[in-house]
mmCIF file of C-alpha atoms and ligand atoms in Angstrom:
data_model
loop_
_atom_site.group_PDB
_atom_site.id
_atom_site.type_symbol
_atom_site.label_atom_id
_atom_site.label_comp_id
_atom_site.label_asym_id
_atom_site.label_seq_id
_atom_site.Cartn_x
_atom_site.Cartn_y
_atom_site.Cartn_z
ATOM 1 C CA MET A 1 0.588 18.842 98.342
ATOM 2 C CA ARG A 2 0.371 15.079 97.998
ATOM 3 C CA THR A 3 3.727 13.253 97.912
ATOM 4 C CA PRO A 4 3.711 11.206 94.548
ATOM 5 C CA ILE A 5 4.328 7.416 94.603
ATOM 6 C CA MET A 6 6.067 5.499 91.922
ATOM 7 C CA ALA A 7 5.473 1.786 92.551
ATOM 8 C CA GLY A 8 6.978 -1.000 90.558
ATOM 9 C CA ASN A 9 4.803 -4.062 90.247
ATOM 10 C CA TRP A 10 7.250 -6.666 89.152
ATOM 11 C CA LYS A 11 4.413 -9.274 88.807
ATOM 12 C CA MET A 12 5.682 -12.930 88.257
ATOM 13 C CA ASN A 13 9.162 -11.863 87.188
ATOM 14 C CA CYS A 14 12.666 -12.138 88.767
ATOM 15 C CA ASP A 15 14.082 -15.108 90.676
ATOM 16 C CA ASN A 16 16.052 -14.070 93.674
ATOM 17 C CA GLU A 17 19.269 -13.341 91.763
ATOM 18 C CA GLU A 18 17.528 -11.193 89.223
ATOM 19 C CA ALA A 19 15.460 -9.495 91.965
ATOM 20 C CA ALA A 20 18.745 -8.559 93.849
ATOM 21 C CA ALA A 21 20.282 -7.176 90.627
ATOM 22 C CA LEU A 22 17.178 -5.144 89.745
ATOM 23 C CA ALA A 23 16.775 -3.808 93.366
ATOM 24 C CA LYS A 24 20.493 -2.800 93.583
ATOM 25 C CA GLY A 25 20.166 -0.965 90.149
ATOM 26 C CA VAL A 26 17.184 0.943 91.485
ATOM 27 C CA VAL A 27 18.951 1.764 94.787
ATOM 28 C CA ASP A 28 21.953 3.107 92.887
ATOM 29 C CA ALA A 29 19.916 5.244 90.646
ATOM 30 C CA VAL A 30 17.235 6.610 92.892
ATOM 31 C CA GLY A 31 17.717 5.218 96.369
ATOM 32 C CA GLN A 32 17.954 8.642 98.155
ATOM 33 C CA VAL A 33 15.472 10.510 95.925
ATOM 34 C CA ALA A 34 13.308 13.043 97.790
ATOM 35 C CA ASP A 35 9.729 14.215 96.899
ATOM 36 C CA CYS A 36 8.647 10.845 95.671
ATOM 37 C CA GLN A 37 7.833 7.604 97.498
ATOM 38 C CA VAL A 38 9.378 4.702 95.667
ATOM 39 C CA VAL A 39 7.877 1.229 96.200
ATOM 40 C CA LEU A 40 9.203 -2.031 94.790
ATOM 41 C CA CYS A 41 6.767 -4.941 94.735
ATOM 42 C CA PRO A 42 8.700 -8.084 93.801
ATOM 43 C CA PRO A 43 7.092 -11.488 93.921
ATOM 44 C CA ALA A 44 6.656 -12.999 97.442
ATOM 45 C CA THR A 45 9.589 -15.208 97.006
ATOM 46 C CA ALA A 46 11.906 -12.202 96.617
ATOM 47 C CA LEU A 47 10.635 -9.968 99.370
ATOM 48 C CA THR A 48 13.370 -10.663 101.866
ATOM 49 C CA THR A 49 16.010 -10.475 99.179
ATOM 50 C CA VAL A 50 14.779 -7.115 98.025
ATOM 51 C CA ALA A 51 14.324 -5.946 101.637
ATOM 52 C CA GLU A 52 18.146 -6.616 102.199
ATOM 53 C CA CYS A 53 19.148 -4.701 99.091
ATOM 54 C CA ILE A 54 17.122 -1.513 99.938
ATOM 55 C CA LYS A 55 18.393 -1.271 103.448
ATOM 56 C CA GLY A 56 19.781 2.235 104.083
ATOM 57 C CA SER A 57 17.914 3.665 101.002
ATOM 58 C CA LYS A 58 14.548 5.486 100.970
ATOM 59 C CA ILE A 59 12.977 2.788 98.895
ATOM 60 C CA GLN A 60 10.093 0.884 100.429
ATOM 61 C CA LEU A 61 8.900 -2.765 99.915
ATOM 62 C CA GLY A 62 5.411 -3.906 98.821
ATOM 63 C CA ALA A 63 3.722 -7.229 98.285
ATOM 64 C CA GLN A 64 1.465 -8.079 95.358
ATOM 65 C CA ASN A 65 -1.338 -9.696 97.344
ATOM 66 C CA MET A 66 -2.226 -10.876 100.857
ATOM 67 C CA PHE A 67 -4.992 -12.858 102.600
ATOM 68 C CA TRP A 68 -7.169 -11.236 105.277
ATOM 69 C CA GLU A 69 -6.796 -13.928 108.041
ATOM 70 C CA GLU A 70 -3.893 -13.598 110.421
ATOM 71 C CA LYS A 71 -2.950 -17.420 110.227
ATOM 72 C CA GLY A 72 -4.413 -20.821 109.876
ATOM 73 C CA ALA A 73 -5.223 -23.487 107.330
ATOM 74 C CA PHE A 74 -4.994 -21.367 104.200
ATOM 75 C CA THR A 75 -2.494 -23.218 102.053
ATOM 76 C CA GLY A 76 -0.447 -20.974 99.923
ATOM 77 C CA GLU A 77 -1.715 -17.684 101.358
ATOM 78 C CA LEU A 78 0.252 -14.894 103.138
ATOM 79 C CA SER A 79 -0.930 -12.761 106.071
ATOM 80 C CA ALA A 80 -0.371 -9.106 106.616
ATOM 81 C CA LYS A 81 1.800 -10.020 109.652
ATOM 82 C CA MET A 82 3.960 -12.206 107.450
ATOM 83 C CA LEU A 83 4.440 -9.398 104.833
ATOM 84 C CA LEU A 84 5.309 -6.959 107.603
ATOM 85 C CA SER A 85 7.889 -9.503 108.902
ATOM 86 C CA CYS A 86 9.534 -9.439 105.529
ATOM 87 C CA GLY A 87 9.828 -5.646 105.612
ATOM 88 C CA CYS A 88 6.833 -4.649 103.643
ATOM 89 C CA SER A 89 5.036 -1.357 104.256
ATOM 90 C CA PHE A 90 2.715 -1.518 101.150
ATOM 91 C CA VAL A 91 0.550 -4.211 99.610
ATOM 92 C CA ILE A 92 -1.180 -4.284 96.194
ATOM 93 C CA ILE A 93 -4.752 -5.342 96.517
ATOM 94 C CA GLY A 94 -7.301 -6.442 93.805
ATOM 95 C CA HIS A 95 -5.060 -6.066 90.768
ATOM 96 C CA SER A 96 -7.122 -6.907 87.734
ATOM 97 C CA GLU A 97 -4.928 -9.927 87.173
ATOM 98 C CA ARG A 98 -5.842 -11.263 90.567
ATOM 99 C CA ARG A 99 -9.556 -10.439 89.885
ATOM 100 C CA GLY A 100 -9.149 -12.656 86.720
ATOM 101 C CA ARG A 101 -9.934 -9.625 84.582
ATOM 102 C CA PHE A 102 -7.124 -9.929 82.141
ATOM 103 C CA GLY A 103 -6.916 -7.901 78.860
ATOM 104 C CA ALA A 104 -5.577 -10.018 76.002
ATOM 105 C CA VAL A 105 -4.910 -13.622 77.087
ATOM 106 C CA ALA A 106 -4.010 -16.789 75.410
ATOM 107 C CA GLU A 107 -6.906 -18.565 73.776
ATOM 108 C CA ASP A 108 -6.712 -21.684 76.043
ATOM 109 C CA PHE A 109 -7.127 -19.277 79.154
ATOM 110 C CA THR A 110 -10.686 -20.425 79.773
ATOM 111 C CA GLU A 111 -13.171 -19.038 82.222
ATOM 112 C CA GLU A 112 -12.448 -22.143 84.434
ATOM 113 C CA LEU A 113 -8.762 -21.426 84.478
ATOM 114 C CA ARG A 114 -9.276 -17.712 85.189
ATOM 115 C CA ARG A 115 -10.951 -18.596 88.407
ATOM 116 C CA VAL A 116 -7.523 -19.477 89.736
ATOM 117 C CA PHE A 117 -7.239 -15.751 90.174
ATOM 118 C CA GLY A 118 -10.142 -15.369 92.575
ATOM 119 C CA ASP A 119 -10.414 -11.738 93.901
ATOM 120 C CA THR A 120 -13.856 -10.212 93.974
ATOM 121 C CA ASP A 121 -15.128 -6.969 95.320
ATOM 122 C CA ALA A 122 -15.799 -8.724 98.641
ATOM 123 C CA SER A 123 -12.352 -10.252 98.966
ATOM 124 C CA VAL A 124 -10.816 -6.959 98.030
ATOM 125 C CA ASN A 125 -12.751 -5.220 100.791
ATOM 126 C CA ARG A 126 -11.684 -7.786 103.387
ATOM 127 C CA LYS A 127 -7.997 -7.729 102.248
ATOM 128 C CA LEU A 128 -8.120 -3.926 102.431
ATOM 129 C CA LYS A 129 -9.464 -3.765 105.958
ATOM 130 C CA ALA A 130 -6.896 -6.436 107.141
ATOM 131 C CA ALA A 131 -4.038 -4.434 105.543
ATOM 132 C CA LEU A 132 -5.112 -1.254 107.241
ATOM 133 C CA ALA A 133 -5.584 -2.947 110.684
ATOM 134 C CA ALA A 134 -2.021 -4.374 110.374
ATOM 135 C CA GLY A 135 -0.494 -0.973 109.427
ATOM 136 C CA LEU A 136 0.279 -1.782 105.811
ATOM 137 C CA THR A 137 -0.612 0.821 103.139
ATOM 138 C CA PRO A 138 -2.977 -0.761 100.562
ATOM 139 C CA ILE A 139 -2.715 0.104 96.928
ATOM 140 C CA VAL A 140 -6.217 -0.887 95.738
ATOM 141 C CA CYS A 141 -6.535 -1.437 91.961
ATOM 142 C CA VAL A 142 -9.700 -0.568 89.962
ATOM 143 C CA GLY A 143 -10.392 -0.340 86.310
ATOM 144 C CA GLU A 144 -12.621 -1.277 83.479
ATOM 145 C CA LEU A 145 -12.334 -3.815 80.709
ATOM 146 C CA ILE A 146 -12.330 -2.556 77.055
ATOM 147 C CA SER A 147 -15.882 -3.962 76.507
ATOM 148 C CA GLU A 148 -17.019 -2.052 79.611
ATOM 149 C CA ARG A 149 -15.357 1.167 78.194
ATOM 150 C CA GLN A 150 -16.969 0.665 74.825
ATOM 151 C CA ALA A 151 -20.239 0.185 76.380
ATOM 152 C CA GLY A 152 -19.945 3.498 78.175
ATOM 153 C CA MET A 153 -19.695 1.862 81.619
ATOM 154 C CA THR A 154 -16.296 3.055 82.716
ATOM 155 C CA ASP A 155 -17.550 5.514 85.393
ATOM 156 C CA ALA A 156 -20.082 3.134 86.782
ATOM 157 C CA ILE A 157 -17.660 0.173 86.927
ATOM 158 C CA VAL A 158 -14.873 2.345 88.542
ATOM 159 C CA SER A 159 -17.211 3.971 91.116
ATOM 160 C CA ASP A 160 -18.700 0.659 92.017
ATOM 161 C CA GLN A 161 -15.323 -1.016 92.511
ATOM 162 C CA VAL A 162 -14.134 1.904 94.765
ATOM 163 C CA ARG A 163 -17.308 1.959 96.838
ATOM 164 C CA ALA A 164 -17.160 -1.867 97.344
ATOM 165 C CA ALA A 165 -13.462 -1.783 98.193
ATOM 166 C CA LEU A 166 -14.065 0.971 100.809
ATOM 167 C CA ASP A 167 -17.238 -0.482 102.254
ATOM 168 C CA GLY A 168 -17.221 -0.191 106.042
ATOM 169 C CA VAL A 169 -13.797 1.457 106.211
ATOM 170 C CA GLU A 170 -13.341 4.201 108.806
ATOM 171 C CA ALA A 171 -13.464 7.635 107.236
ATOM 172 C CA ASP A 172 -10.237 8.636 109.064
ATOM 173 C CA ALA A 173 -8.382 5.758 107.449
ATOM 174 C CA LEU A 174 -9.088 7.066 103.819
ATOM 175 C CA PRO A 175 -5.939 9.222 103.515
ATOM 176 C CA ASP A 176 -3.956 6.118 104.411
ATOM 177 C CA ILE A 177 -5.221 4.159 101.366
ATOM 178 C CA VAL A 178 -3.828 4.488 97.719
ATOM 179 C CA ILE A 179 -6.065 3.743 94.837
ATOM 180 C CA ALA A 180 -4.596 2.831 91.507
ATOM 181 C CA TYR A 181 -6.758 3.450 88.367
ATOM 182 C CA GLU A 182 -5.679 0.689 85.881
ATOM 183 C CA PRO A 183 -7.793 0.376 82.808
ATOM 184 C CA VAL A 184 -7.460 -3.294 82.055
ATOM 185 C CA TRP A 185 -7.101 -2.683 78.332
ATOM 186 C CA ALA A 186 -4.015 -0.551 78.896
ATOM 187 C CA ILE A 187 -2.106 -3.095 81.030
ATOM 188 C CA GLY A 188 0.855 -4.606 79.239
ATOM 189 C CA THR A 189 -0.475 -3.618 75.841
ATOM 190 C CA GLY A 190 1.519 -0.483 75.188
ATOM 191 C CA GLU A 191 -1.781 1.348 74.754
ATOM 192 C CA VAL A 192 -1.584 4.109 77.401
ATOM 193 C CA CYS A 193 -4.836 5.785 78.432
ATOM 194 C CA ASP A 194 -4.957 9.428 77.161
ATOM 195 C CA ALA A 195 -3.609 11.511 80.001
ATOM 196 C CA GLN A 196 -6.685 13.896 80.153
ATOM 197 C CA GLU A 197 -8.926 10.745 80.306
ATOM 198 C CA ALA A 198 -6.825 9.215 83.051
ATOM 199 C CA ASN A 199 -6.973 12.401 85.002
ATOM 200 C CA ARG A 200 -10.751 12.577 84.651
ATOM 201 C CA VAL A 201 -11.217 9.009 86.009
ATOM 202 C CA CYS A 202 -8.714 9.594 88.842
ATOM 203 C CA GLY A 203 -10.789 12.714 89.656
ATOM 204 C CA LEU A 204 -13.925 10.685 89.583
ATOM 205 C CA ILE A 205 -12.291 8.253 92.144
ATOM 206 C CA ARG A 206 -11.473 11.153 94.318
ATOM 207 C CA LYS A 207 -15.120 12.399 94.028
ATOM 208 C CA VAL A 208 -16.477 8.955 95.106
ATOM 209 C CA VAL A 209 -13.944 8.899 98.103
ATOM 210 C CA GLY A 210 -15.177 12.440 98.933
ATOM 211 C CA ASP A 211 -18.785 11.417 98.866
ATOM 212 C CA ILE A 212 -18.025 8.512 101.272
ATOM 213 C CA GLY A 213 -15.650 10.281 103.737
ATOM 214 C CA GLY A 214 -15.521 14.056 103.006
ATOM 215 C CA ALA A 215 -13.707 16.054 100.506
ATOM 216 C CA SER A 216 -10.574 16.986 102.763
ATOM 217 C CA ARG A 217 -9.915 13.248 103.364
ATOM 218 C CA ALA A 218 -10.275 12.596 99.561
ATOM 219 C CA GLU A 219 -7.847 15.409 98.802
ATOM 220 C CA ALA A 220 -5.275 13.819 101.096
ATOM 221 C CA MET A 221 -5.445 10.434 99.394
ATOM 222 C CA ARG A 222 -3.027 9.404 96.597
ATOM 223 C CA VAL A 223 -4.630 8.214 93.289
ATOM 224 C CA LEU A 224 -2.234 6.632 90.903
ATOM 225 C CA TYR A 225 -2.559 5.602 87.183
ATOM 226 C CA GLY A 226 -1.284 2.262 85.857
ATOM 227 C CA GLY A 227 -1.229 0.802 82.409
ATOM 228 C CA SER A 228 1.630 1.093 79.952
ATOM 229 C CA VAL A 229 3.392 3.863 81.914
ATOM 230 C CA LYS A 230 6.728 4.442 80.269
ATOM 231 C CA PRO A 231 9.581 7.093 80.323
ATOM 232 C CA ASP A 232 8.090 8.692 77.120
ATOM 233 C CA ASN A 233 4.520 9.222 78.471
ATOM 234 C CA ILE A 234 5.194 9.843 82.224
ATOM 235 C CA ASP A 235 5.628 13.628 81.908
ATOM 236 C CA GLU A 236 2.243 14.187 80.464
ATOM 237 C CA LEU A 237 0.562 11.811 82.962
ATOM 238 C CA ILE A 238 2.340 13.105 86.086
ATOM 239 C CA ALA A 239 1.481 16.679 85.070
ATOM 240 C CA GLN A 240 -2.278 15.988 85.578
ATOM 241 C CA PRO A 241 -3.546 17.407 88.860
ATOM 242 C CA GLU A 242 -5.462 14.296 89.875
ATOM 243 C CA ILE A 243 -2.665 11.800 89.122
ATOM 244 C CA ASP A 244 -0.360 11.305 92.126
ATOM 245 C CA GLY A 245 2.092 8.820 90.493
ATOM 246 C CA GLY A 246 2.140 5.421 88.852
ATOM 247 C CA LEU A 247 1.739 1.758 89.353
ATOM 248 C CA VAL A 248 4.168 0.347 86.745
ATOM 249 C CA GLY A 249 4.540 -3.246 85.362
ATOM 250 C CA GLY A 250 6.920 -3.633 82.352
ATOM 251 C CA ALA A 251 8.825 -0.363 82.682
ATOM 252 C CA SER A 252 9.638 -1.220 86.385
ATOM 253 C CA LEU A 253 11.700 -4.384 85.290
ATOM 254 C CA LYS A 254 14.705 -2.249 84.122
ATOM 255 C CA ALA A 255 16.436 -0.006 86.685
ATOM 256 C CA ASP A 256 17.010 2.723 84.209
ATOM 257 C CA SER A 257 13.401 3.060 82.924
ATOM 258 C CA PHE A 258 12.050 2.824 86.351
ATOM 259 C CA ALA A 259 14.588 5.455 87.625
ATOM 260 C CA ALA A 260 13.407 7.749 84.811
ATOM 261 C CA LEU A 261 9.802 7.408 85.987
ATOM 262 C CA VAL A 262 10.739 8.160 89.621
ATOM 263 C CA ASN A 263 12.817 11.186 88.548
ATOM 264 C CA ALA A 264 9.784 12.561 86.541
ATOM 265 C CA ALA A 265 7.502 12.132 89.527
ATOM 266 C CA ALA A 266 10.028 13.708 91.896
ATOM 267 C CA LYS A 267 10.382 16.890 89.906
HETATM 268 P P1 LIG B 301 2.261 -2.394 82.597
HETATM 269 O O1 LIG B 301 3.009 -1.143 83.058
HETATM 270 O O2 LIG B 301 3.179 -3.508 82.116
HETATM 271 O O3 LIG B 301 1.235 -2.057 81.469
HETATM 272 O O4 LIG B 301 1.394 -2.951 83.819
HETATM 273 C C1 LIG B 301 0.628 -2.141 84.540
HETATM 274 C C2 LIG B 301 0.172 -2.862 85.776
HETATM 275 O O5 LIG B 301 -0.570 -3.736 85.650
HETATM 276 C C3 LIG B 301 0.895 -2.440 86.999
HETATM 277 O O6 LIG B 301 0.221 -3.093 88.114
#
């Protein structure tokens, strides 16, 4: 049996005061929950604040991004070692927003401006390897755009992203990696992917991993679903055999809704 994970990706929300209040709310509600790993991923500026708040609970800390080098002239970047020193044990890598693959965005968000978010398959692969080498658990995000789904390319896009992310990774490390299937069109839109379809794509991801490193390692890996996960759709999602938990944006910003998701996964 794989232990489920419920990870809250707070994205660019919460100053330190708000982060402390939210983290304390989560600790009060589900700080000692068994049978589900709970991960909070606040913005980098709030990592140490949240680390302090979750002390003594079972909740774990994750970052939303990292750079692959250990140190040096990389203005604005953070290394795995720095994240570890803040108390992180997880790191999200290659979120579609960091890859510049947004769903609906404002009209003035031009291609040029999107390049500020620069992750590619190659950078995701480097970050993944650096995270593993440092002992951080990577949560690698993959998922198709609505245009790609409509063109019947979902399976090819997701499989290619998984293969590229895992390129050159030791087979024995595969069970230590978490992959999150996040269809871009379902992120922040309220339009959740149908549970059976999410299950099918998560199963496809596990098959691709199995082809790379063997079925038993793929069976041990956690595959999450992300995209408009809410208390009213979690039961159907978590009941799917290939879905081992959620990567949650909006519903992780309120302690009570996030706690409801954790409790559903821990059942
Ligand atoms: P929402 O839950 O707000 O759709 O965000 C999902 C997500 O991108 C989590 O990483």
